[in-house]
């Protein structure tokens, strides 16, 4: 199914959860993230259970620690 | 009009000599004189910020030189704060420099009382959260930035008014591996931090508050996310 992640159209597996897309973005390696789906903030406790659906617009905010 | 080093600022209609004058007694504390700190410090200095404080406990190491543009091979082994002070003097004699050769911690952070704006240019999450918390406690505006590989993020925080790091991020990894840093990433990001400090003092434009800027130099993308203060966060309690 197709979703938008930070404005980019991406193909992800059916029934993907937020945790799945965070793991796929591994090159970025943040120390923390904040995730919004269709403009609504998702609690971090729900990243493993929150099911994404076709057309969702996901926004990920990254915190980094190096300088 | 006298052509001094700030002449091109005087030509900008909403900046001008009047805003430049405001920088003379502006005091900025830069915590960390690494990649972010190098570029922030250089631009704060060339643009005439009256006083720059620098906190760092490290010596110049060969692995710093690809991104920490304050330092040269001849500085290897020297104390970063001392080299930085010397470099600033070469850049602009208008600037008063105060150096602190230690790691910022809960016992020595009262130095920030003497500054108007804090730049978090540290390289570890423990220090970033400490700066967040003490700036909230002391109501000091500050700029957060962090980098990783080709990426960085930055935001400006006005305590009590805009979102702090703890409003936004509820689960933060305390351990952080060294994933590497592409040489130009902290440069561009530190310049944004210096810009925010100068904008804060002069009141020009819009600050990067309640907005998180994500910089991706790998794909050359700049993206702003809107973030919101959490009314239950420690930063909302007086
Ligand atoms: Zn907060």
GROMACS .gro file of C-alpha atoms and ligand atoms in nm:
model
  306
    1UNK     CA    1   0.000   0.000   0.000
    2UNK     CA    2   0.108   0.358  -0.058
    3UNK     CA    3   0.163   0.610   0.220
    4UNK     CA    4   0.341   0.942   0.246
    5UNK     CA    5   0.637   0.961   0.482
    6UNK     CA    6   0.765   1.316   0.530
    7UNK     CA    7   0.605   1.424   0.201
    8UNK     CA    8   0.749   1.132   0.004
    9UNK     CA    9   0.527   0.867  -0.148
   10UNK     CA   10   0.641   0.523  -0.032
   11UNK     CA   11   0.526   0.166  -0.083
   12UNK     CA   12   0.500  -0.026   0.245
   13UNK     CA   13   0.365  -0.371   0.336
   14UNK     CA   14  -0.004  -0.413   0.422
   15UNK     CA   15  -0.066  -0.401   0.798
   16UNK     CA   16   0.257  -0.212   0.864
   17UNK     CA   17   0.283  -0.056   1.206
   18UNK     CA   18   0.464   0.266   1.292
   19UNK     CA   19   0.752   0.065   1.439
   20UNK     CA   20   0.805  -0.102   1.097
   21UNK     CA   21   0.858   0.224   0.912
   22UNK     CA   22   1.081   0.361   1.188
   23UNK     CA   23   1.302   0.053   1.155
   24UNK     CA   24   1.314   0.093   0.776
   25UNK     CA   25   1.452   0.447   0.815
   26UNK     CA   26   1.758   0.309   0.991
   27UNK     CA   27   2.026   0.511   0.813
   28UNK     CA   28   1.904   0.819   0.999
   29UNK     CA   29   1.966   0.677   1.353
   30UNK     CA   30   1.794   0.939   1.571
   31UNK     CA   31   1.800   0.929   1.955
   32UNK     CA   32   1.429   1.005   1.957
   33UNK     CA   33   1.138   1.055   1.722
   34UNK     CA   34   0.800   1.221   1.732
   35UNK     CA   35   0.542   1.075   1.495
   36UNK     CA   36   0.225   1.228   1.351
   37UNK     CA   37  -0.025   1.038   1.137
   38UNK     CA   38  -0.257   1.259   0.935
   39UNK     CA   39  -0.167   1.548   1.161
   40UNK     CA   40  -0.238   1.368   1.491
   41UNK     CA   41   0.048   1.297   1.731
   42UNK     CA   42   0.082   0.926   1.811
   43UNK     CA   43   0.191   0.829   2.162
   44UNK     CA   44   0.522   0.642   2.161
   45UNK     CA   45   0.361   0.357   2.359
   46UNK     CA   46   0.146   0.293   2.050
   47UNK     CA   47   0.423   0.270   1.788
   48UNK     CA   48   0.414  -0.112   1.801
   49UNK     CA   49   0.038  -0.140   1.772
   50UNK     CA   50  -0.063   0.156   1.554
   51UNK     CA   51  -0.167   0.012   1.216
   52UNK     CA   52  -0.113   0.228   0.910
   53UNK     CA   53  -0.353   0.233   0.619
   54UNK     CA   54  -0.341   0.322   0.250
   55UNK     CA   55  -0.300   0.695   0.193
   56UNK     CA   56  -0.184   0.781   0.545
   57UNK     CA   57   0.039   1.085   0.575
   58UNK     CA   58   0.311   1.015   0.827
   59UNK     CA   59   0.538   1.283   0.964
   60UNK     CA   60   0.849   1.189   1.160
   61UNK     CA   61   1.044   1.446   1.363
   62UNK     CA   62   1.399   1.345   1.454
   63UNK     CA   63   1.618   1.428   1.753
   64UNK     CA   64   1.994   1.384   1.706
   65UNK     CA   65   2.270   1.384   1.964
   66UNK     CA   66   2.603   1.446   1.786
   67UNK     CA   67   2.759   1.783   1.731
   68UNK     CA   68   2.761   5.637   0.548
   69UNK     CA   69   3.081   5.509   0.712
   70UNK     CA   70   3.191   5.183   0.560
   71UNK     CA   71   3.279   4.967   0.858
   72UNK     CA   72   3.267   4.587   0.870
   73UNK     CA   73   2.888   4.586   0.918
   74UNK     CA   74   2.817   4.814   0.620
   75UNK     CA   75   2.622   4.549   0.428
   76UNK     CA   76   2.393   4.509   0.730
   77UNK     CA   77   2.318   4.882   0.723
   78UNK     CA   78   2.190   4.844   0.367
   79UNK     CA   79   1.923   4.593   0.473
   80UNK     CA   80   1.606   4.798   0.538
   81UNK     CA   81   1.470   4.600   0.835
   82UNK     CA   82   1.814   4.546   0.988
   83UNK     CA   83   2.026   4.857   0.951
   84UNK     CA   84   2.260   5.031   1.192
   85UNK     CA   85   1.998   5.028   1.464
   86UNK     CA   86   1.979   4.647   1.483
   87UNK     CA   87   2.356   4.616   1.452
   88UNK     CA   88   2.396   4.839   1.758
   89UNK     CA   89   2.180   4.595   1.958
   90UNK     CA   90   2.436   4.321   1.906
   91UNK     CA   91   2.704   4.520   2.090
   92UNK     CA   92   2.575   4.428   2.433
   93UNK     CA   93   2.432   4.090   2.335
   94UNK     CA   94   2.581   3.797   2.526
   95UNK     CA   95   2.568   3.447   2.379
   96UNK     CA   96   2.692   3.131   2.550
   97UNK     CA   97   2.796   2.850   2.315
   98UNK     CA   98   2.810   2.513   2.490
   99UNK     CA   99   3.041   2.286   2.292
  100UNK     CA  100   3.315   2.407   2.059
  101UNK     CA  101   3.297   2.119   1.812
  102UNK     CA  102   3.135   2.110   1.469
  103UNK     CA  103   2.818   2.304   1.549
  104UNK     CA  104   3.004   2.535   1.786
  105UNK     CA  105   3.281   2.619   1.537
  106UNK     CA  106   3.049   2.756   1.273
  107UNK     CA  107   2.813   2.922   1.522
  108UNK     CA  108   3.104   3.093   1.701
  109UNK     CA  109   3.267   3.216   1.380
  110UNK     CA  110   2.947   3.383   1.256
  111UNK     CA  111   2.855   3.527   1.596
  112UNK     CA  112   3.203   3.680   1.604
  113UNK     CA  113   3.217   3.817   1.249
  114UNK     CA  114   2.871   3.970   1.294
  115UNK     CA  115   2.967   4.162   1.605
  116UNK     CA  116   2.795   3.986   1.895
  117UNK     CA  117   2.942   4.177   2.190
  118UNK     CA  118   3.021   3.885   2.416
  119UNK     CA  119   3.065   3.518   2.337
  120UNK     CA  120   3.108   3.261   2.613
  121UNK     CA  121   3.245   2.919   2.517
  122UNK     CA  122   3.217   2.603   2.726
  123UNK     CA  123   3.429   2.302   2.630
  124UNK     CA  124   3.659   2.062   2.811
  125UNK     CA  125   3.828   1.898   2.513
  126UNK     CA  126   4.156   1.925   2.328
  127UNK     CA  127   4.182   1.948   1.950
  128UNK     CA  128   4.202   1.599   1.798
  129UNK     CA  129   4.291   1.504   1.443
  130UNK     CA  130   3.945   1.350   1.389
  131UNK     CA  131   3.787   1.692   1.456
  132UNK     CA  132   3.947   1.874   1.164
  133UNK     CA  133   3.707   1.779   0.882
  134UNK     CA  134   3.420   1.966   1.044
  135UNK     CA  135   3.546   2.178   1.334
  136UNK     CA  136   3.656   2.475   1.128
  137UNK     CA  137   3.792   2.677   1.421
  138UNK     CA  138   4.094   2.445   1.434
  139UNK     CA  139   4.401   2.382   1.221
  140UNK     CA  140   4.660   2.103   1.225
  141UNK     CA  141   4.891   2.331   1.425
  142UNK     CA  142   4.629   2.336   1.704
  143UNK     CA  143   4.635   1.959   1.764
  144UNK     CA  144   4.649   1.880   2.133
  145UNK     CA  145   4.569   2.236   2.244
  146UNK     CA  146   4.266   2.325   2.455
  147UNK     CA  147   3.973   2.403   2.227
  148UNK     CA  148   3.852   2.700   2.432
  149UNK     CA  149   4.194   2.865   2.416
  150UNK     CA  150   4.234   2.817   2.043
  151UNK     CA  151   3.877   2.940   1.988
  152UNK     CA  152   3.941   3.255   2.190
  153UNK     CA  153   4.251   3.331   1.985
  154UNK     CA  154   4.064   3.275   1.657
  155UNK     CA  155   3.783   3.508   1.760
  156UNK     CA  156   4.033   3.781   1.845
  157UNK     CA  157   4.175   3.744   1.493
  158UNK     CA  158   3.828   3.765   1.342
  159UNK     CA  159   3.688   4.063   1.529
  160UNK     CA  160   3.834   4.274   1.808
  161UNK     CA  161   3.485   4.409   1.894
  162UNK     CA  162   3.405   4.075   2.058
  163UNK     CA  163   3.466   4.004   2.424
  164UNK     CA  164   3.534   3.633   2.483
  165UNK     CA  165   3.490   3.437   2.805
  166UNK     CA  166   3.603   3.075   2.815
  167UNK     CA  167   3.509   2.790   3.048
  168UNK     CA  168   3.729   2.484   3.036
  169UNK     CA  169   3.487   2.230   3.180
  170UNK     CA  170   3.194   2.010   3.093
  171UNK     CA  171   2.864   2.180   3.177
  172UNK     CA  172   2.700   2.003   3.468
  173UNK     CA  173   2.450   2.056   3.748
  174UNK     CA  174   2.714   2.219   3.970
  175UNK     CA  175   2.859   2.478   3.733
  176UNK     CA  176   2.566   2.580   3.513
  177UNK     CA  177   2.508   2.910   3.695
  178UNK     CA  178   2.744   3.068   3.436
  179UNK     CA  179   2.448   3.087   3.202
  180UNK     CA  180   2.289   3.353   3.423
  181UNK     CA  181   2.524   3.610   3.267
  182UNK     CA  182   2.412   3.535   2.911
  183UNK     CA  183   2.108   3.635   2.705
  184UNK     CA  184   2.093   3.338   2.470
  185UNK     CA  185   2.236   2.985   2.484
  186UNK     CA  186   2.349   2.775   2.188
  187UNK     CA  187   2.344   2.400   2.250
  188UNK     CA  188   2.631   2.280   2.034
  189UNK     CA  189   2.706   1.974   2.247
  190UNK     CA  190   2.762   1.626   2.109
  191UNK     CA  191   2.572   1.405   2.353
  192UNK     CA  192   2.214   1.360   2.462
  193UNK     CA  193   2.285   1.396   2.833
  194UNK     CA  194   2.419   1.750   2.781
  195UNK     CA  195   2.136   1.840   2.545
  196UNK     CA  196   1.873   1.745   2.800
  197UNK     CA  197   2.066   1.922   3.077
  198UNK     CA  198   2.074   2.242   2.870
  199UNK     CA  199   1.703   2.205   2.795
  200UNK     CA  200   1.622   2.167   3.164
  201UNK     CA  201   1.843   2.445   3.301
  202UNK     CA  202   1.733   2.688   3.029
  203UNK     CA  203   1.371   2.611   3.122
  204UNK     CA  204   1.449   2.660   3.492
  205UNK     CA  205   1.631   2.991   3.430
  206UNK     CA  206   1.401   3.106   3.148
  207UNK     CA  207   1.688   3.142   2.903
  208UNK     CA  208   1.608   3.122   2.533
  209UNK     CA  209   1.819   2.866   2.350
  210UNK     CA  210   1.882   2.693   2.023
  211UNK     CA  211   1.897   2.314   2.013
  212UNK     CA  212   2.076   2.137   1.731
  213UNK     CA  213   2.196   1.782   1.680
  214UNK     CA  214   2.360   1.608   1.388
  215UNK     CA  215   2.402   1.252   1.265
  216UNK     CA  216   2.566   1.136   0.941
  217UNK     CA  217   2.413   1.351   0.661
  218UNK     CA  218   2.130   1.475   0.880
  219UNK     CA  219   2.061   1.735   1.144
  220UNK     CA  220   1.773   1.896   1.324
  221UNK     CA  221   1.734   2.224   1.503
  222UNK     CA  222   1.473   2.430   1.686
  223UNK     CA  223   1.462   2.745   1.895
  224UNK     CA  224   1.309   2.734   2.239
  225UNK     CA  225   1.171   3.028   2.434
  226UNK     CA  226   1.093   2.881   2.780
  227UNK     CA  227   0.730   2.911   2.881
  228UNK     CA  228   0.630   3.017   2.530
  229UNK     CA  229   0.737   2.753   2.281
  230UNK     CA  230   0.781   2.374   2.284
  231UNK     CA  231   1.086   2.238   2.462
  232UNK     CA  232   1.259   1.909   2.380
  233UNK     CA  233   1.063   1.730   2.652
  234UNK     CA  234   0.731   1.857   2.510
  235UNK     CA  235   0.814   1.687   2.182
  236UNK     CA  236   1.014   1.374   2.262
  237UNK     CA  237   0.876   1.141   2.527
  238UNK     CA  238   1.115   0.851   2.487
  239UNK     CA  239   1.478   0.936   2.437
  240UNK     CA  240   1.765   0.686   2.405
  241UNK     CA  241   2.029   0.759   2.666
  242UNK     CA  242   2.299   0.562   2.482
  243UNK     CA  243   2.430   0.698   2.159
  244UNK     CA  244   2.681   0.527   1.930
  245UNK     CA  245   2.912   0.726   1.705
  246UNK     CA  246   2.744   0.691   1.365
  247UNK     CA  247   2.977   0.939   1.194
  248UNK     CA  248   2.919   1.295   1.075
  249UNK     CA  249   2.946   1.427   0.722
  250UNK     CA  250   3.179   1.729   0.729
  251UNK     CA  251   2.945   2.006   0.615
  252UNK     CA  252   2.637   1.910   0.820
  253UNK     CA  253   2.730   2.075   1.152
  254UNK     CA  254   2.857   2.379   0.960
  255UNK     CA  255   2.526   2.465   0.798
  256UNK     CA  256   2.338   2.381   1.118
  257UNK     CA  257   2.559   2.592   1.347
  258UNK     CA  258   2.510   2.885   1.112
  259UNK     CA  259   2.134   2.850   1.157
  260UNK     CA  260   2.185   2.855   1.535
  261UNK     CA  261   2.392   3.177   1.511
  262UNK     CA  262   2.123   3.327   1.288
  263UNK     CA  263   1.853   3.246   1.543
  264UNK     CA  264   2.054   3.409   1.822
  265UNK     CA  265   2.098   3.729   1.619
  266UNK     CA  266   1.730   3.730   1.519
  267UNK     CA  267   1.628   3.684   1.881
  268UNK     CA  268   1.825   3.991   1.985
  269UNK     CA  269   1.724   4.213   1.695
  270UNK     CA  270   1.364   4.098   1.665
  271UNK     CA  271   1.383   4.060   1.289
  272UNK     CA  272   1.186   3.788   1.114
  273UNK     CA  273   1.034   3.472   1.258
  274UNK     CA  274   1.219   3.250   1.501
  275UNK     CA  275   1.229   2.872   1.455
  276UNK     CA  276   0.999   2.821   1.754
  277UNK     CA  277   0.738   2.544   1.767
  278UNK     CA  278   0.897   2.427   1.445
  279UNK     CA  279   1.157   2.156   1.398
  280UNK     CA  280   1.387   2.195   1.100
  281UNK     CA  281   1.519   1.868   0.958
  282UNK     CA  282   1.816   1.898   0.724
  283UNK     CA  283   1.903   1.610   0.492
  284UNK     CA  284   2.215   1.691   0.293
  285UNK     CA  285   2.220   1.343   0.138
  286UNK     CA  286   1.906   1.415  -0.063
  287UNK     CA  287   1.933   1.794  -0.022
  288UNK     CA  288   1.601   1.832   0.153
  289UNK     CA  289   1.503   2.083   0.417
  290UNK     CA  290   1.179   2.012   0.597
  291UNK     CA  291   0.995   2.193   0.875
  292UNK     CA  292   0.759   2.010   1.109
  293UNK     CA  293   0.517   2.199   1.327
  294UNK     CA  294   0.537   2.088   1.691
  295UNK     CA  295   0.320   2.182   1.985
  296UNK     CA  296   0.388   2.260   2.351
  297UNK     CA  297   0.268   1.988   2.590
  298UNK     CA  298   0.062   2.150   2.862
  299UNK     CA  299   0.172   1.881   3.107
  300UNK     CA  300   0.544   1.929   3.037
  301UNK     CA  301   0.784   2.050   3.308
  302UNK     CA  302   0.838   2.365   3.098
  303UNK     CA  303   0.479   2.476   3.161
  304UNK     CA  304   0.508   2.462   3.540
  305UNK     CA  305   0.644   2.761   3.719
  306LIG    ZN1  306   0.827   2.135   2.744
   0.00000   0.00000   0.00000
